[in-house]
Amino acid sequence: NAGVTQTPKFRVLKTGQSMTLLCAQDMNHEYMYWYRQDPGMGLRLIHYSVGEGTTAKGEVPDGYNVSRLKKQNFLLGLESAAPSQTSVYFCASRLSGVGLGELFFGEGSRLTVL
Amino acid sequence: RKEVEQDPGPFNVPEGATVAFNCTYSNSASQSFFWYRQDCRKEPKLLMSVYSSGNEDGRFTAQLNRASQYISLLIRDSKLSDSATYLCVVNSYNQGGKLIFGQGTELSVKP
């Protein structure tokens, strides 16, 4: 019953440090997403992937990199963290196809950059 | 202009009230629409899909107006447990797998 698992769930970074958030799903979903959520801003799409080895930019990709080397994993990297990247990060996955919209979310990763 | 926009609210309503939210989208090629519910910054969960003919699930009714490019969510007989943030999501055939959320509408149902 794992579904979508995000690690770590909490992290505090200093400005300039780097880190990677890992998202793992066990539902054999093709599509995976990284969103960030800030107060009053809803969920904003950072990057997404429509299959192993593919990635695409979302609404707010600057300052982030992603990789999808394995179908079940989608990594989000911050090369040089900035205070503006303090946020809650959600990973999600779904089946392929436009009409198949149900996104399955992880529980979120709360990142603070000092 | 954001691709998907919602009135952020908050909507404060008494128990038993009927409340409606709208969500407008800018991409006329948008084909799939959904409403999600989010409690206290937890992960969002699917509330219902929105079909062209409109659809109903208990106290919840979703409708699509393609001409004016908006979707709506109607909640009848509001319960305290309906207090949450409601997010609309839009997917377009010409954008592949990209799923864009509105900023969410906060609902608070009071006794």
Short mmCIF file of C-alpha atoms in Angstrom, two decimals:
data_model
loop_
_atom_site.label_atom_id
_atom_site.label_comp_id
_atom_site.label_asym_id
_atom_site.label_seq_id
_atom_site.Cartn_x
_atom_site.Cartn_y
_atom_site.Cartn_z
CA ASN A 1 0.00 0.00 0.00
CA ALA A 2 2.95 2.35 -0.44
CA GLY A 3 1.62 4.39 -3.41
CA VAL A 4 3.80 7.48 -3.71
CA THR A 5 6.61 7.93 -1.20
CA GLN A 6 8.67 11.08 -0.78
CA THR A 7 11.95 11.34 1.08
CA PRO A 8 12.93 13.22 3.10
CA LYS A 9 9.75 14.58 4.68
CA PHE A 10 11.52 17.49 6.38
CA ARG A 11 14.80 19.22 5.67
CA VAL A 12 16.53 22.42 6.68
CA LEU A 13 19.23 23.74 4.39
CA LYS A 14 21.56 26.69 4.42
CA THR A 15 21.66 29.01 1.43
CA GLY A 16 23.91 27.57 -1.25
CA GLN A 17 23.66 23.96 -0.14
CA SER A 18 22.42 21.29 -2.49
CA MET A 19 20.00 18.46 -1.96
CA THR A 20 17.86 15.91 -3.76
CA LEU A 21 14.27 14.98 -3.08
CA LEU A 22 13.32 11.45 -4.04
CA CYS A 23 9.88 10.39 -5.21
CA ALA A 24 9.11 6.71 -5.61
CA GLN A 25 5.88 5.15 -6.86
CA ASP A 26 4.94 1.49 -7.02
CA MET A 27 1.85 1.78 -9.25
CA ASN A 28 3.69 1.49 -12.60
CA HIS A 29 2.54 4.99 -13.54
CA GLU A 30 4.01 6.61 -16.62
CA TYR A 31 3.56 10.23 -15.59
CA MET A 32 5.23 11.83 -12.60
CA TYR A 33 5.19 15.42 -11.32
CA TRP A 34 6.88 17.74 -8.88
CA TYR A 35 4.87 20.65 -7.49
CA ARG A 36 5.64 23.26 -4.91
CA GLN A 37 3.05 24.88 -2.69
CA ASP A 38 3.37 28.24 -1.01
CA PRO A 39 0.70 30.06 1.02
CA GLY A 40 -1.98 31.50 -1.26
CA MET A 41 -0.32 30.13 -4.40
CA GLY A 42 -1.91 26.74 -4.85
CA LEU A 43 0.27 24.05 -6.40
CA ARG A 44 2.73 25.21 -9.03
CA LEU A 45 4.26 22.72 -11.42
CA ILE A 46 8.05 22.61 -11.33
CA HIS A 47 8.90 19.75 -13.70
CA TYR A 48 7.16 16.66 -14.94
CA SER A 49 7.92 13.44 -16.78
CA VAL A 50 5.79 11.44 -19.19
CA GLY A 51 8.03 8.39 -19.13
CA GLU A 52 11.36 6.92 -18.16
CA GLY A 53 14.19 9.05 -19.48
CA THR A 54 11.99 12.06 -20.28
CA THR A 55 11.46 15.30 -18.39
CA ALA A 56 9.80 18.62 -19.18
CA LYS A 57 9.60 22.05 -17.61
CA GLY A 58 6.53 23.22 -15.78
CA GLU A 59 5.50 26.66 -14.62
CA VAL A 60 8.39 27.38 -12.22
CA PRO A 61 11.43 25.28 -13.27
CA ASP A 62 14.24 27.74 -12.52
CA GLY A 63 16.63 26.63 -9.80
CA TYR A 64 15.59 22.97 -10.04
CA ASN A 65 16.73 19.95 -12.00
CA VAL A 66 15.08 16.57 -12.34
CA SER A 67 15.89 13.09 -13.53
CA ARG A 68 13.81 10.01 -14.34
CA LEU A 69 16.33 7.25 -14.82
CA LYS A 70 13.93 4.58 -13.62
CA LYS A 71 10.20 4.52 -14.25
CA GLN A 72 9.37 4.31 -10.56
CA ASN A 73 11.60 7.18 -9.40
CA PHE A 74 11.55 10.91 -10.06
CA LEU A 75 14.29 12.99 -8.45
CA LEU A 76 14.15 16.72 -7.82
CA GLY A 77 17.46 18.47 -7.26
CA LEU A 78 18.34 21.86 -5.86
CA GLU A 79 21.91 22.68 -6.85
CA SER A 80 22.26 25.87 -4.81
CA ALA A 81 19.36 26.38 -2.44
CA ALA A 82 17.90 29.86 -1.96
CA PRO A 83 15.47 31.12 0.72
CA SER A 84 12.87 31.55 -2.05
CA GLN A 85 12.83 27.76 -2.38
CA THR A 86 11.44 27.36 1.12
CA SER A 87 8.22 25.53 0.40
CA VAL A 88 6.26 22.31 0.63
CA TYR A 89 7.07 20.02 -2.27
CA PHE A 90 4.59 17.45 -3.51
CA CYS A 91 5.32 14.61 -5.87
CA ALA A 92 2.49 12.98 -7.79
CA SER A 93 1.99 10.26 -10.36
CA ARG A 94 -0.76 9.07 -12.67
CA LEU A 95 -1.52 6.80 -15.55
CA SER A 96 -0.83 8.10 -19.05
CA GLY A 97 -3.57 9.57 -21.22
CA VAL A 98 -5.29 12.92 -21.03
CA GLY A 99 -8.53 11.58 -19.64
CA LEU A 100 -6.96 9.63 -16.83
CA GLY A 101 -6.55 12.48 -14.44
CA GLU A 102 -6.40 11.09 -10.97
CA LEU A 103 -3.14 12.17 -9.45
CA PHE A 104 -1.76 10.18 -6.56
CA PHE A 105 0.27 12.36 -4.25
CA GLY A 106 3.01 11.77 -1.77
CA GLU A 107 2.65 13.27 1.69
CA GLY A 108 4.87 16.22 0.88
CA SER A 109 8.40 17.31 1.76
CA ARG A 110 8.79 20.43 3.85
CA LEU A 111 11.96 22.30 2.96
CA THR A 112 13.31 25.33 4.78
CA VAL A 113 16.25 27.27 3.38
CA LEU A 114 17.93 29.61 5.85
CA ARG B 1 -2.28 35.63 -16.64
CA LYS B 2 -2.24 32.19 -15.05
CA GLU B 3 -3.50 29.36 -17.20
CA VAL B 4 -5.95 28.33 -14.49
CA GLU B 5 -7.48 30.81 -12.06
CA GLN B 6 -9.72 30.50 -9.04
CA ASP B 7 -11.20 32.91 -6.54
CA PRO B 8 -8.99 32.26 -3.48
CA GLY B 9 -11.76 33.12 -1.03
CA PRO B 10 -12.06 32.39 1.78
CA PHE B 11 -15.71 31.49 1.53
CA ASN B 12 -17.27 31.49 4.98
CA VAL B 13 -20.69 29.83 5.00
CA PRO B 14 -23.04 28.41 7.64
CA GLU B 15 -23.84 24.73 7.83
CA GLY B 16 -26.54 23.79 5.38
CA ALA B 17 -25.70 26.52 2.91
CA THR B 18 -25.15 26.04 -0.80
CA VAL B 19 -21.85 27.36 -2.13
CA ALA B 20 -20.37 27.47 -5.61
CA PHE B 21 -16.82 27.91 -6.86
CA ASN B 22 -15.67 28.77 -10.35
CA CYS B 23 -12.41 28.04 -12.08
CA THR B 24 -11.46 29.69 -15.37
CA TYR B 25 -8.90 28.37 -17.84
CA SER B 26 -7.16 30.14 -20.71
CA ASN B 27 -6.19 27.26 -23.01
CA SER B 28 -9.09 26.58 -25.34
CA ALA B 29 -7.56 23.17 -26.13
CA SER B 30 -8.13 22.04 -22.56
CA GLN B 31 -9.89 18.69 -22.49
CA SER B 32 -9.87 17.22 -19.01
CA PHE B 33 -10.96 18.90 -15.82
CA PHE B 34 -10.93 17.83 -12.20
CA TRP B 35 -11.67 19.08 -8.71
CA TYR B 36 -9.35 18.15 -5.85
CA ARG B 37 -9.75 18.71 -2.14
CA GLN B 38 -6.87 19.60 0.17
CA ASP B 39 -7.03 19.60 3.97
CA CYS B 40 -4.61 21.69 6.04
CA ARG B 41 -1.68 21.56 3.57
CA LYS B 42 -1.89 17.78 3.36
CA GLU B 43 -1.69 16.10 -0.01
CA PRO B 44 -4.60 16.89 -2.35
CA LYS B 45 -7.09 14.15 -3.13
CA LEU B 46 -9.39 13.76 -6.10
CA LEU B 47 -12.92 14.94 -5.38
CA MET B 48 -14.43 14.46 -8.81
CA SER B 49 -13.81 14.64 -12.52
CA VAL B 50 -15.78 17.13 -14.61
CA TYR B 51 -17.56 15.76 -17.65
CA SER B 52 -18.92 17.74 -20.58
CA SER B 53 -22.50 16.95 -19.65
CA GLY B 54 -21.96 17.83 -16.00
CA ASN B 55 -21.93 15.29 -13.22
CA GLU B 56 -23.14 14.86 -9.69
CA ASP B 57 -21.86 12.93 -6.71
CA GLY B 58 -24.12 13.21 -3.71
CA ARG B 59 -24.10 16.83 -2.55
CA PHE B 60 -21.47 17.82 -5.12
CA THR B 61 -22.16 18.91 -8.69
CA ALA B 62 -19.52 19.76 -11.25
CA GLN B 63 -20.20 21.56 -14.52
CA LEU B 64 -18.21 22.61 -17.54
CA ASN B 65 -18.86 25.65 -19.70
CA ARG B 66 -16.59 25.40 -22.73
CA ALA B 67 -17.88 28.57 -24.39
CA SER B 68 -16.86 30.70 -21.42
CA GLN B 69 -13.95 28.43 -20.46
CA TYR B 70 -14.78 27.72 -16.87
CA ILE B 71 -15.71 24.84 -14.63
CA SER B 72 -17.76 25.06 -11.49
CA LEU B 73 -18.27 23.10 -8.29
CA LEU B 74 -21.51 23.34 -6.36
CA ILE B 75 -21.78 22.03 -2.81
CA ARG B 76 -25.26 21.68 -1.37
CA ASP B 77 -26.16 21.32 2.31
CA SER B 78 -22.64 22.20 3.45
CA LYS B 79 -21.18 20.21 6.34
CA LEU B 80 -18.49 21.23 8.80
CA SER B 81 -16.38 18.47 7.27
CA ASP B 82 -16.49 20.23 3.89
CA SER B 83 -14.10 22.89 5.23
CA ALA B 84 -11.02 22.58 3.05
CA THR B 85 -9.31 24.10 0.05
CA TYR B 86 -10.73 23.11 -3.33
CA LEU B 87 -8.36 23.01 -6.28
CA CYS B 88 -9.24 22.76 -9.93
CA VAL B 89 -6.94 21.00 -12.38
CA VAL B 90 -6.86 21.28 -16.15
CA ASN B 91 -5.17 19.08 -18.74
CA SER B 92 -4.83 19.89 -22.43
CA TYR B 93 -4.19 17.58 -25.38
CA ASN B 94 -1.72 20.06 -26.84
CA GLN B 95 0.36 20.09 -23.65
CA GLY B 96 0.95 16.38 -23.24
CA GLY B 97 1.01 15.30 -19.63
CA LYS B 98 1.14 18.79 -18.16
CA LEU B 99 -1.38 19.28 -15.33
CA ILE B 100 -1.93 22.82 -14.08
CA PHE B 101 -3.65 23.65 -10.80
CA GLY B 102 -5.55 26.75 -9.89
CA GLN B 103 -4.48 28.52 -6.73
CA GLY B 104 -7.28 26.94 -4.74
CA THR B 105 -10.44 28.24 -3.07
CA GLU B 106 -10.65 28.04 0.70
CA LEU B 107 -13.99 27.06 2.19
CA SER B 108 -14.84 27.39 5.86
CA VAL B 109 -18.19 26.00 7.03
CA LYS B 110 -19.31 27.36 10.39
CA PRO B 111 -21.85 25.87 12.85
#
